[in-house]
mmCIF file of C-alpha atoms and ligand atoms in Angstrom:
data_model
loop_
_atom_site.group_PDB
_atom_site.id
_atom_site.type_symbol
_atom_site.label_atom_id
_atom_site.label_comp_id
_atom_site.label_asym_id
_atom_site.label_seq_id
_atom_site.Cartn_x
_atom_site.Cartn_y
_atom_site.Cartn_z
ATOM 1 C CA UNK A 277 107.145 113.010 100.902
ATOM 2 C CA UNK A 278 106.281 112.683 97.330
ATOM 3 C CA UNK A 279 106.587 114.686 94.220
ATOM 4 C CA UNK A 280 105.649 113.614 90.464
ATOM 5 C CA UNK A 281 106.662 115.756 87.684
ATOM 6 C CA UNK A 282 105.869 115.006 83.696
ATOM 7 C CA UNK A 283 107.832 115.662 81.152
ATOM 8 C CA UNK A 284 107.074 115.885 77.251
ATOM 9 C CA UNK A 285 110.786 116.584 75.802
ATOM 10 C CA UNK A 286 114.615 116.097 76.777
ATOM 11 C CA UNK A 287 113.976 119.935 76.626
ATOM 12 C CA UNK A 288 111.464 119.630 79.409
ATOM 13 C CA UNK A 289 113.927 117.205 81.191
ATOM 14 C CA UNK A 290 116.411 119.781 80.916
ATOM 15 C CA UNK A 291 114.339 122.822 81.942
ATOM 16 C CA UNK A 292 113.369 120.314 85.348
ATOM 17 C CA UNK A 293 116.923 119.762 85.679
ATOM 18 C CA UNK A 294 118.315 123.366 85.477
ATOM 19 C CA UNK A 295 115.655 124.220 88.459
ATOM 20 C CA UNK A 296 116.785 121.660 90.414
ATOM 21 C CA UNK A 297 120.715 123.093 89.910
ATOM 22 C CA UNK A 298 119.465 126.496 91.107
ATOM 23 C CA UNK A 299 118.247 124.884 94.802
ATOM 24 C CA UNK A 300 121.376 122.501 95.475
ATOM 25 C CA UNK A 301 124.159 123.220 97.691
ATOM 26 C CA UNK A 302 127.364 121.163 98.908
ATOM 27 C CA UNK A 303 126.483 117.799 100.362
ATOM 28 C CA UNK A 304 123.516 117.217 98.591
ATOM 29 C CA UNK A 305 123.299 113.228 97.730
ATOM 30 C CA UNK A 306 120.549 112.789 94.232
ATOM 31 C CA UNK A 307 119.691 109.255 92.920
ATOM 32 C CA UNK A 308 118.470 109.116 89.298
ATOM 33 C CA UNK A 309 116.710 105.961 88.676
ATOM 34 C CA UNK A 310 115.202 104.577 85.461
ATOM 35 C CA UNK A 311 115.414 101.908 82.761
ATOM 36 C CA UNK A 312 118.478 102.766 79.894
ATOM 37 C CA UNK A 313 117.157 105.940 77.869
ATOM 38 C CA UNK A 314 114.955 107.242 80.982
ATOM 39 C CA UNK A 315 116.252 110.543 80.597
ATOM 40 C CA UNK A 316 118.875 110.399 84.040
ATOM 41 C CA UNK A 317 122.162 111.896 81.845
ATOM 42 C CA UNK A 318 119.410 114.392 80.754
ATOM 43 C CA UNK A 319 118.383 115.465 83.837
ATOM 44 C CA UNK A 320 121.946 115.516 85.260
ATOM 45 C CA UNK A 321 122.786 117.441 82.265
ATOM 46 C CA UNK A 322 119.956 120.154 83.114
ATOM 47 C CA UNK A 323 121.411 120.142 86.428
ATOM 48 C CA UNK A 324 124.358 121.062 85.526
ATOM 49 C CA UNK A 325 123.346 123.776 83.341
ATOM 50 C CA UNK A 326 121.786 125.275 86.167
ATOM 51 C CA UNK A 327 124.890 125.308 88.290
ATOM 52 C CA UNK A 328 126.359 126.909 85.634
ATOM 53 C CA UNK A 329 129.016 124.536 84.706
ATOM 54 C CA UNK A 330 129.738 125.292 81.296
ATOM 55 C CA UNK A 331 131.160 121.726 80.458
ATOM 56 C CA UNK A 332 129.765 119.207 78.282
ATOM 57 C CA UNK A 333 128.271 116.456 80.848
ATOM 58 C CA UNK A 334 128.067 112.782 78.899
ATOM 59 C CA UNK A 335 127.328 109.706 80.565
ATOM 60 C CA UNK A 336 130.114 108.327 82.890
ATOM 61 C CA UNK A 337 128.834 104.938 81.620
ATOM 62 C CA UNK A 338 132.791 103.823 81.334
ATOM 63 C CA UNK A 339 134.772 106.109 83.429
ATOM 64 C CA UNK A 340 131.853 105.640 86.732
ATOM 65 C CA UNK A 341 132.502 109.313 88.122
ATOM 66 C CA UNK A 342 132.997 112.527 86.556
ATOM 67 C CA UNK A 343 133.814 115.507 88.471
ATOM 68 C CA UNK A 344 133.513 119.133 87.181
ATOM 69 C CA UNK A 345 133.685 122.440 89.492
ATOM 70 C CA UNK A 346 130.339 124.464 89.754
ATOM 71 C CA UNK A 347 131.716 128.369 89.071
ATOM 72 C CA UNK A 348 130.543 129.959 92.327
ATOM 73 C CA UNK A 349 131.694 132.579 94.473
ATOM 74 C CA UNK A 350 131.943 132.027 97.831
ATOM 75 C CA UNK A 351 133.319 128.651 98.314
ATOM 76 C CA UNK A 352 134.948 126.111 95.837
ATOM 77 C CA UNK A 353 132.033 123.485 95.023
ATOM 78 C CA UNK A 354 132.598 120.421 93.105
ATOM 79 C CA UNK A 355 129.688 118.112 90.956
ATOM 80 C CA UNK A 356 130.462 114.294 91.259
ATOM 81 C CA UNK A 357 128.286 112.361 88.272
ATOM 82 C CA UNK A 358 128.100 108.520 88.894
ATOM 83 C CA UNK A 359 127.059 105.857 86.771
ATOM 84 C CA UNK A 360 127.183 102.331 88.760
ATOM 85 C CA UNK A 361 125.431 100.968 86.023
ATOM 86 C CA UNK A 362 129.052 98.379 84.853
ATOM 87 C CA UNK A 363 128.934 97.414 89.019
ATOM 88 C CA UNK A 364 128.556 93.689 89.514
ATOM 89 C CA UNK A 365 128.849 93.472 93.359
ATOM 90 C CA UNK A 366 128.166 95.793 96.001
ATOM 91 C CA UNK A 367 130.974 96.117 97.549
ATOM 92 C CA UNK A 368 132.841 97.936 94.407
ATOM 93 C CA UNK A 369 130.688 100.868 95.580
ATOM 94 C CA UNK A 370 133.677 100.838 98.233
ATOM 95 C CA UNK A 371 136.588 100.029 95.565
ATOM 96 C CA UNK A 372 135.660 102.840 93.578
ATOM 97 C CA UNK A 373 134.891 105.730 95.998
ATOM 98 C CA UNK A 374 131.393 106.471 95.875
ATOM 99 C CA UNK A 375 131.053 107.467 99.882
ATOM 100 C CA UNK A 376 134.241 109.786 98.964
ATOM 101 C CA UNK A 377 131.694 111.922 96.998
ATOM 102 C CA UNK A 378 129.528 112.370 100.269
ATOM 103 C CA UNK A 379 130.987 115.999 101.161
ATOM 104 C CA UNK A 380 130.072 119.241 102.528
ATOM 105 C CA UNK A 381 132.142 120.776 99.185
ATOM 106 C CA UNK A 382 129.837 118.209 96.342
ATOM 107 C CA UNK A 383 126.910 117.981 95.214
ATOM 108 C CA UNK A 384 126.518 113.977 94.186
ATOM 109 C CA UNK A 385 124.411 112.931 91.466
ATOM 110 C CA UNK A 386 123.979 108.832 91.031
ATOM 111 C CA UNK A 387 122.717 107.044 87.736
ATOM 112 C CA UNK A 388 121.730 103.481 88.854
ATOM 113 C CA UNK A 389 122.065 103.925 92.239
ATOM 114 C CA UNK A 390 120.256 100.784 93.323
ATOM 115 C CA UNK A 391 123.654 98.374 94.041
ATOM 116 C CA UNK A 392 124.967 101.617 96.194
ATOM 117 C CA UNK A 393 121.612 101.349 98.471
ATOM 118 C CA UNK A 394 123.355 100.086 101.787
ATOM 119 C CA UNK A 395 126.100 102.777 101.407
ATOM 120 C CA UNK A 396 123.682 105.836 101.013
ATOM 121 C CA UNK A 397 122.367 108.352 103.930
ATOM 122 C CA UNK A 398 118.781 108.911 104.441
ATOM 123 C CA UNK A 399 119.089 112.078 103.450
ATOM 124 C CA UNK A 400 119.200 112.013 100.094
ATOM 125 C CA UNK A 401 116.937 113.119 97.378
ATOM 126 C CA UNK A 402 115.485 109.923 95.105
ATOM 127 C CA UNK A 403 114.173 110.662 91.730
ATOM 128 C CA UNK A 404 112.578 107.494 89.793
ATOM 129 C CA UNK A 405 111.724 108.648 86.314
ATOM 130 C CA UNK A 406 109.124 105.930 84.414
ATOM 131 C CA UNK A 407 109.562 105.715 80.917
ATOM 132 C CA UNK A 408 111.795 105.629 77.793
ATOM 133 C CA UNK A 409 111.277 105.858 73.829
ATOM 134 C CA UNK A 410 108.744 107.905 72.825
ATOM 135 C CA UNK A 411 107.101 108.013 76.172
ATOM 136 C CA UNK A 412 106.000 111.068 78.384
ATOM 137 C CA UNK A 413 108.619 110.439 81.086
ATOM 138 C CA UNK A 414 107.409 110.801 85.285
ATOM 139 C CA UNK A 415 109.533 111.830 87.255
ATOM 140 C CA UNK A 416 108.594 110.785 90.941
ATOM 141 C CA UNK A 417 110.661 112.529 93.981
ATOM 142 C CA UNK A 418 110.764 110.806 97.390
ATOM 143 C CA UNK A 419 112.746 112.720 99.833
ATOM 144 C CA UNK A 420 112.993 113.786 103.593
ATOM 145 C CA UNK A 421 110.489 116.720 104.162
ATOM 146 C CA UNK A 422 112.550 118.786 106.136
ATOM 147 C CA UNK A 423 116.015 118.951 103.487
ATOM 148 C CA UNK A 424 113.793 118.969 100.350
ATOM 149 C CA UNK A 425 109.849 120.306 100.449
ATOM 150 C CA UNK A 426 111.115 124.378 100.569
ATOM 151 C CA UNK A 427 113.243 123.777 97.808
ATOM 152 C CA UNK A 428 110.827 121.523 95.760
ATOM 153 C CA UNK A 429 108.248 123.943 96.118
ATOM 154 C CA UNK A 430 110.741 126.435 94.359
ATOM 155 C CA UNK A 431 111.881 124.071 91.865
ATOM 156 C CA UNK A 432 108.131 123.750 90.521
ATOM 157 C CA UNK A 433 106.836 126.837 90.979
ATOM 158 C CA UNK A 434 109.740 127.846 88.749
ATOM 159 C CA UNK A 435 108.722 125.210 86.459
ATOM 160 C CA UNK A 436 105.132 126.188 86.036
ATOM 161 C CA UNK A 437 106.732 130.040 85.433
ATOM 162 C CA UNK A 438 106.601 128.630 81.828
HETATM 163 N N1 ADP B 560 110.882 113.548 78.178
HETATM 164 C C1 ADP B 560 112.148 113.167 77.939
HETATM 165 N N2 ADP B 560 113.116 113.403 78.856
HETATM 166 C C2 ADP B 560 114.395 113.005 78.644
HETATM 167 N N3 ADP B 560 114.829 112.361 77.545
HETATM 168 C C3 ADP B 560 113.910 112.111 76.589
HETATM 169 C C4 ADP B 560 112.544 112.493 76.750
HETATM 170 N N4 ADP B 560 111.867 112.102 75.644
HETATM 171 C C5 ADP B 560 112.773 111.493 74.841
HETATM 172 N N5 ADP B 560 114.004 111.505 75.391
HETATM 173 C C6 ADP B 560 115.206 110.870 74.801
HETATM 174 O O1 ADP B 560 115.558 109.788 75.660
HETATM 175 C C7 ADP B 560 116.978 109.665 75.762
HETATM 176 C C8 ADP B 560 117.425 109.787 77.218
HETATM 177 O O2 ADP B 560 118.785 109.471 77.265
HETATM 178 P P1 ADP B 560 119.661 109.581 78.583
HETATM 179 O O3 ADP B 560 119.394 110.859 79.272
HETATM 180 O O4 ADP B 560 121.063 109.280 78.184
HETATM 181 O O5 ADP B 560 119.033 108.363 79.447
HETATM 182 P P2 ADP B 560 119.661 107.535 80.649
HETATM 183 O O6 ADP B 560 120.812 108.302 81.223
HETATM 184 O O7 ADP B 560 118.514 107.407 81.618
HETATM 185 O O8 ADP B 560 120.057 106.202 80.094
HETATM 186 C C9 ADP B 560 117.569 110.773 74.886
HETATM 187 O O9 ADP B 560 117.870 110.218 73.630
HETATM 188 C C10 ADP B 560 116.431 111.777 74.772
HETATM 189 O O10 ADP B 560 116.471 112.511 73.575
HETATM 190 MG MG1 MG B 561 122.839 107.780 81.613
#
């Protein structure tokens, strides 16, 4: 299934991005993929916002996975952010961890996921944004119907709330 989504700003990014945080729960696996300056640390950063983790998120360009806790009540939920960007080979994906982040308890967001692709489950929500500069940015989700449409739908109907 398919999605596209266009965005103006980094505020629009962020707006897309705190939807998205509203609809996730533990074990959800997203891969943000886009040229340098797409808008991925934005998006994450919306996402996070909308979890309501009250942390600054920056890219994890150098330290490759940041973890924060996502404030909820009922069960302790953690955010893994990912940036394979520095990987050379795949099989650092193993070295450093990355299938450790595929939990029930985390929600798993991946900047340059594309040197993780044999270690990543089908079920997993893709996001290619086109674009940089001044651009308008698209975001373009591919995902399995049955985890993601319901969710997507509420994600944009929220978005055209505005
Ligand atoms: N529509 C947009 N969405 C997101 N970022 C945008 C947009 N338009 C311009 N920008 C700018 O592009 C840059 C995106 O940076 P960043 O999110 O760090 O990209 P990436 O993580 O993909 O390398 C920011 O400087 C932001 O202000
Ligand atoms: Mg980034």
């Amino acid at each position: 299934m398919e999605y596209t989504f266009k965005s103006k700003s980094k505020e629009a990014t962020l707006k897309l991005g705190q939807s998205l945080g509203h609809v996730l729960k533990g074990g959800d696996i997203l891969c943000l993929a886009g040229d340098l300056g797409a808008g991925k640390t934005a998006l994450a950063q919306g996402i996070a916002a909308g979890l309501g983790i009250a942390a600054d998120v920056t890219s994890p360009t150098f330290t490759l996975i940041q973890e924060y806790t996502v404030p909820s009540q009922d069960s302790l939920l953690r955010l893994v952010h990912m940036d394979l960007y520095r990987l050379q080979h795949p099989e650092e994906v193993e070295v450093i961890g990355v299938e450790d982040a595929f939990q029930t308890d985390t929600i798993c967001l991946i900047e340059w996921p594309e040197i993780a692709e044999d270690y990543l489950p089908e079920d997993r929500l893709d996001i290619q944004i086109q674009g940089s500069g001044e651009d308008i940015r698209v975001f373009s989700f591919h995902y399995p119907k049955e985890s993601w449409q319901s969710r997507l739908e509420q994600v944009f109907s929220e978005q055209m709330k505005d």
